Amino acid sequence: MRKPCCDKDGTNKGAWSKHEDQKLIDYITTHGEGCWRSLPKAAGLHRCGKSCRLRWINYLRPDIKRGNFGEDEEDLIIKLHALLGNRWSLIAGRLPGRTDNEVKNYWNSHLRKKLINLGIDPNNHKVNQNQNYDHSATTTHPHNSHNIISGSINAHASNSDETSAAASSDNNHNRKHLINLDLTIAFPYSHHNDHHHDHHPLKETEPQNKEPLNSMEMEVSSNNIYTTFPTLILFR
DNA sequence: AATCGCAACAACCGCAGGGAC
DNA sequence: GGTCCCTGCGGTTGTTGCGAT
């Protein structure tokens, strides 16, 4: 029988107060992250460790990037979701300052609907046949010529049959000018000695000084965002 | 001004993975 | 190899804010 993650009695639930936030920030600033189970007691918080961890990771961390998602970020989320599915932590790992929870919420509240309006099944990224799509959705980013809505379908992912199928279908011809699912897969490269794929910053431009890696890597380009991650992680 | 409905976001819950013993 | 414990992930629910009526 698994022990509960915390003593349900005597622990606060629901929204965090400023006082609680400050206690958590103070403690982690002094002692660092980790030992979430023991943290609440040590920090004088009446919360379970899980709640503390979530609050820190999703809200209090100093490197959190708040505010609206940029067009490049939207684009990248959609492309990564086509490749990875609901692997929110992996997707968020490619978006500096964004959390899995934030990406997940943004997907569920914005991007899903956007794809549905465009006649695309958000679960498999296939274009739904016999379904009228909403042209008005194309006005979301009226000044952007490289967002998900404009440009062209151009899927090169050799291991992404679904995406390729969606791109190549004759029935989808008319959509080609609406959706940009440009997936550029290349291998194998490394970025200097940056083999620690967690937390490494996204490259703003195509990386220079590429060197062969021992293991295959896949690169997904999204306009001016470039990122890499091992295929073992992608297709585990 | 009140209230209703919906969207967006924050937080919770259960489960799985992995390390330590 | 088995068990326990901690951590992280993803699905889901709860709460809040805002626009419509």
XYZ file of C-alpha atoms (C1' of nucleotides) in Angstrom:
278
model
C 0.000 0.000 0.000
C 1.476 3.284 -1.108
C 1.915 5.889 1.517
C 0.053 9.089 0.720
C 2.303 11.869 -0.483
C 1.431 13.928 2.539
C -0.750 14.109 5.582
C -4.071 15.344 4.264
C -5.025 16.739 7.635
C -3.607 20.110 8.461
C -2.432 20.907 4.962
C -3.725 23.877 3.042
C -5.238 23.406 -0.381
C -6.300 25.748 -3.107
C -4.830 29.073 -4.062
C -1.530 30.115 -2.562
C -1.303 33.289 -0.510
C 1.490 35.836 -0.962
C 2.755 34.883 2.461
C 3.057 31.225 1.459
C 4.713 32.166 -1.806
C 7.281 34.254 0.004
C 8.050 31.457 2.446
C 8.607 29.062 -0.417
C 10.768 31.523 -2.341
C 12.824 32.309 0.738
C 13.402 28.667 1.522
C 14.378 27.632 -1.993
C 16.577 30.692 -2.411
C 18.464 29.654 0.692
C 18.476 25.880 0.392
C 17.836 25.212 -3.280
C 15.322 22.904 -4.935
C 14.793 19.289 -4.008
C 13.607 17.203 -1.060
C 10.080 18.297 -1.758
C 8.647 15.913 0.768
C 10.494 17.465 3.647
C 10.441 21.011 2.310
C 7.031 22.102 3.628
C 7.907 21.304 7.212
C 11.339 22.858 6.916
C 9.931 25.968 5.269
C 7.068 26.278 7.715
C 4.433 25.678 5.094
C 1.212 23.773 5.658
C 1.275 22.313 2.177
C 2.198 18.961 0.746
C 5.521 18.671 -1.031
C 3.872 18.098 -4.345
C 1.946 21.315 -4.048
C 5.135 23.207 -3.186
C 6.968 21.739 -6.147
C 4.160 22.598 -8.525
C 3.858 26.119 -7.197
C 7.577 26.693 -7.566
C 7.927 25.135 -11.009
C 4.818 26.615 -12.537
C 4.697 30.008 -10.933
C 7.461 31.150 -8.640
C 10.618 30.113 -10.453
C 12.572 33.221 -11.408
C 13.115 32.142 -15.008
C 9.422 31.702 -15.741
C 8.373 33.567 -18.839
C 4.882 34.869 -18.404
C 2.522 36.453 -20.841
C 1.148 35.530 -24.204
C 2.757 32.903 -26.349
C 4.563 34.234 -29.377
C 3.834 33.114 -32.868
C 7.052 31.122 -33.031
C 6.161 29.439 -29.767
C 2.698 28.502 -31.025
C 4.204 27.188 -34.200
C 6.752 25.130 -32.354
C 4.206 23.698 -29.931
C 2.039 22.505 -32.788
C 4.958 20.927 -34.577
C 6.296 19.266 -31.482
C 2.853 18.026 -30.560
C 2.573 16.436 -33.988
C 5.817 14.606 -33.259
C 5.550 13.919 -29.552
C 1.873 13.891 -28.703
C 0.925 14.963 -25.194
C 4.506 14.900 -23.901
C 4.065 18.308 -22.347
C 7.243 18.301 -20.356
C 9.271 17.486 -23.459
C 7.512 20.150 -25.454
C 7.938 22.682 -22.675
C 11.602 21.781 -22.518
C 11.982 23.272 -25.986
C 10.331 26.520 -24.938
C 12.553 28.490 -22.596
C 10.716 29.795 -19.577
C 7.541 27.904 -20.330
C 6.248 25.131 -18.101
C 4.563 21.906 -19.051
C 1.428 23.052 -17.281
C 1.383 26.311 -19.172
C 1.948 24.620 -22.513
C -0.710 22.050 -21.728
C -3.224 24.722 -20.729
C -2.402 26.801 -23.773
C -2.844 23.824 -26.006
C -6.170 22.893 -24.488
C -7.544 26.421 -24.398
C -6.152 27.916 -27.595
C -4.307 25.686 -29.992
C -6.746 22.787 -30.003
C -9.550 25.083 -30.992
C -7.410 26.799 -33.547
C -6.591 23.501 -35.250
C -10.187 22.361 -35.062
C -11.300 25.596 -36.697
C -8.797 24.926 -39.449
C -10.228 21.478 -39.996
C -7.358 19.645 -38.395
C -7.783 16.916 -35.842
C -5.644 18.094 -32.912
C -5.147 14.520 -31.735
C -3.411 13.212 -34.818
C -2.805 16.421 -36.797
C -4.583 14.998 -39.780
C -6.821 17.175 -41.832
C -10.425 16.205 -41.286
C -12.058 15.437 -44.580
C -15.600 16.571 -45.306
C -15.357 19.260 -42.706
C -15.658 22.947 -43.311
C -12.968 24.955 -41.647
C -13.286 28.423 -40.316
C -11.534 30.990 -42.475
C -11.894 33.545 -39.746
C -9.290 31.675 -37.760
C -6.708 32.854 -40.231
C -6.969 36.330 -38.859
C -5.364 35.511 -35.551
C -1.996 36.877 -36.589
C -2.757 39.114 -39.497
C 0.762 40.449 -39.870
C 2.573 37.183 -39.712
C 3.464 35.387 -42.884
C 5.135 32.418 -41.164
C 2.648 31.410 -38.533
C 0.733 28.186 -38.377
C -2.001 29.553 -40.487
C -0.073 30.755 -43.469
C 2.804 29.250 -45.364
C 2.639 25.688 -46.594
C 2.503 22.165 -45.380
C 5.957 20.742 -45.845
C 6.556 17.634 -43.836
C 9.899 15.895 -44.254
C 9.769 13.852 -41.106
C 10.743 10.397 -42.243
C 9.355 8.921 -39.078
C 6.203 10.979 -39.002
C 3.861 9.171 -41.333
C 0.804 10.877 -40.033
C 2.165 14.308 -40.634
C 3.460 13.359 -44.014
C 0.158 11.804 -44.912
C -1.644 14.928 -43.929
C 0.717 16.959 -46.026
C 0.588 14.847 -49.105
C -3.066 14.072 -49.342
C -4.635 15.354 -52.530
C -7.712 16.228 -50.583
C -5.642 18.576 -48.559
C -4.448 20.559 -51.504
C -6.459 23.612 -50.596
C -5.165 23.602 -47.045
C -1.586 23.880 -48.111
C -1.773 27.592 -47.986
C -3.268 27.629 -44.546
C -1.148 25.415 -42.372
C 2.568 25.439 -41.929
C 3.668 22.144 -40.481
C 7.182 22.488 -41.773
C 9.225 19.773 -40.127
C 12.864 19.707 -40.987
C 14.626 16.644 -39.695
C 18.376 16.379 -39.801
C 21.009 14.227 -38.177
C 23.409 13.784 -36.604
C 24.759 16.948 -35.030
C 25.676 18.303 -31.691
C 25.953 21.829 -30.395
C 29.405 22.117 -28.963
C 29.348 20.042 -25.835
C 25.751 20.641 -25.099
C 24.689 17.052 -24.682
C 22.604 17.763 -21.657
C 19.336 18.278 -23.428
C 17.419 19.393 -20.368
C 17.434 23.114 -19.742
C 19.707 23.986 -22.602
C 18.650 27.228 -24.179
C 16.954 27.264 -27.530
C 19.082 28.433 -30.351
C 17.836 31.608 -31.939
C 19.543 30.718 -35.187
C 20.776 27.582 -36.808
C 23.622 26.304 -34.701
C 27.157 26.670 -35.943
C 30.117 24.312 -35.701
C 28.072 21.187 -35.882
C 29.838 18.000 -34.950
C 28.750 14.385 -35.361
C 27.240 12.771 -32.318
C 27.502 9.200 -31.167
C 23.758 8.843 -31.051
C 21.330 10.088 -33.582
C 19.778 13.430 -32.964
C 16.793 15.007 -34.565
C 16.430 18.656 -35.231
C 13.133 20.408 -35.553
C 13.265 23.845 -37.022
C 10.472 26.297 -36.503
C 11.190 29.417 -38.476
C 13.925 30.999 -36.420
C 13.816 28.579 -33.507
C 16.143 25.619 -33.651
C 16.189 22.771 -31.228
C 17.552 19.290 -30.880
C 16.836 16.219 -28.844
C 17.811 12.580 -28.990
C 15.562 10.259 -30.958
C 15.656 7.854 -28.061
C 13.658 10.362 -26.113
C 11.391 11.131 -29.024
C 10.404 7.582 -29.813
C 10.764 5.777 -26.545
C -26.447 46.370 -11.506
C -27.105 41.483 -11.438
C -26.349 37.034 -13.153
C -25.140 33.757 -16.360
C -21.944 31.287 -19.295
C -17.638 30.580 -20.973
C -12.632 30.816 -21.294
C -8.297 30.793 -19.139
C -5.425 29.540 -15.722
C -3.996 27.453 -11.271
C -3.883 23.570 -8.593
C -4.913 18.741 -7.377
C -4.767 13.774 -7.999
C -3.307 9.314 -9.387
C 0.072 6.865 -11.540
C 4.617 5.493 -13.357
C 9.636 5.634 -13.458
C 13.776 5.293 -11.270
C 17.045 5.198 -7.509
C 18.288 3.425 -2.911
C 18.360 -0.159 0.149
C 14.899 -9.342 -7.516
C 11.642 -7.033 -4.384
C 10.114 -3.159 -1.866
C 9.961 1.503 -0.503
C 10.271 6.241 -1.335
C 10.685 10.409 -3.983
C 9.929 12.862 -7.968
C 7.856 14.107 -12.250
C 4.177 13.710 -15.643
C -0.313 14.077 -17.652
C -5.271 14.208 -16.989
C -8.703 16.440 -14.624
C -11.022 19.614 -11.636
C -11.625 24.008 -9.283
C -11.445 28.928 -9.315
C -11.401 33.367 -11.195
C -12.167 36.927 -14.491
C -14.625 38.841 -18.150
C -17.988 39.586 -21.648
C -22.836 39.067 -22.955
C -27.465 39.535 -21.811
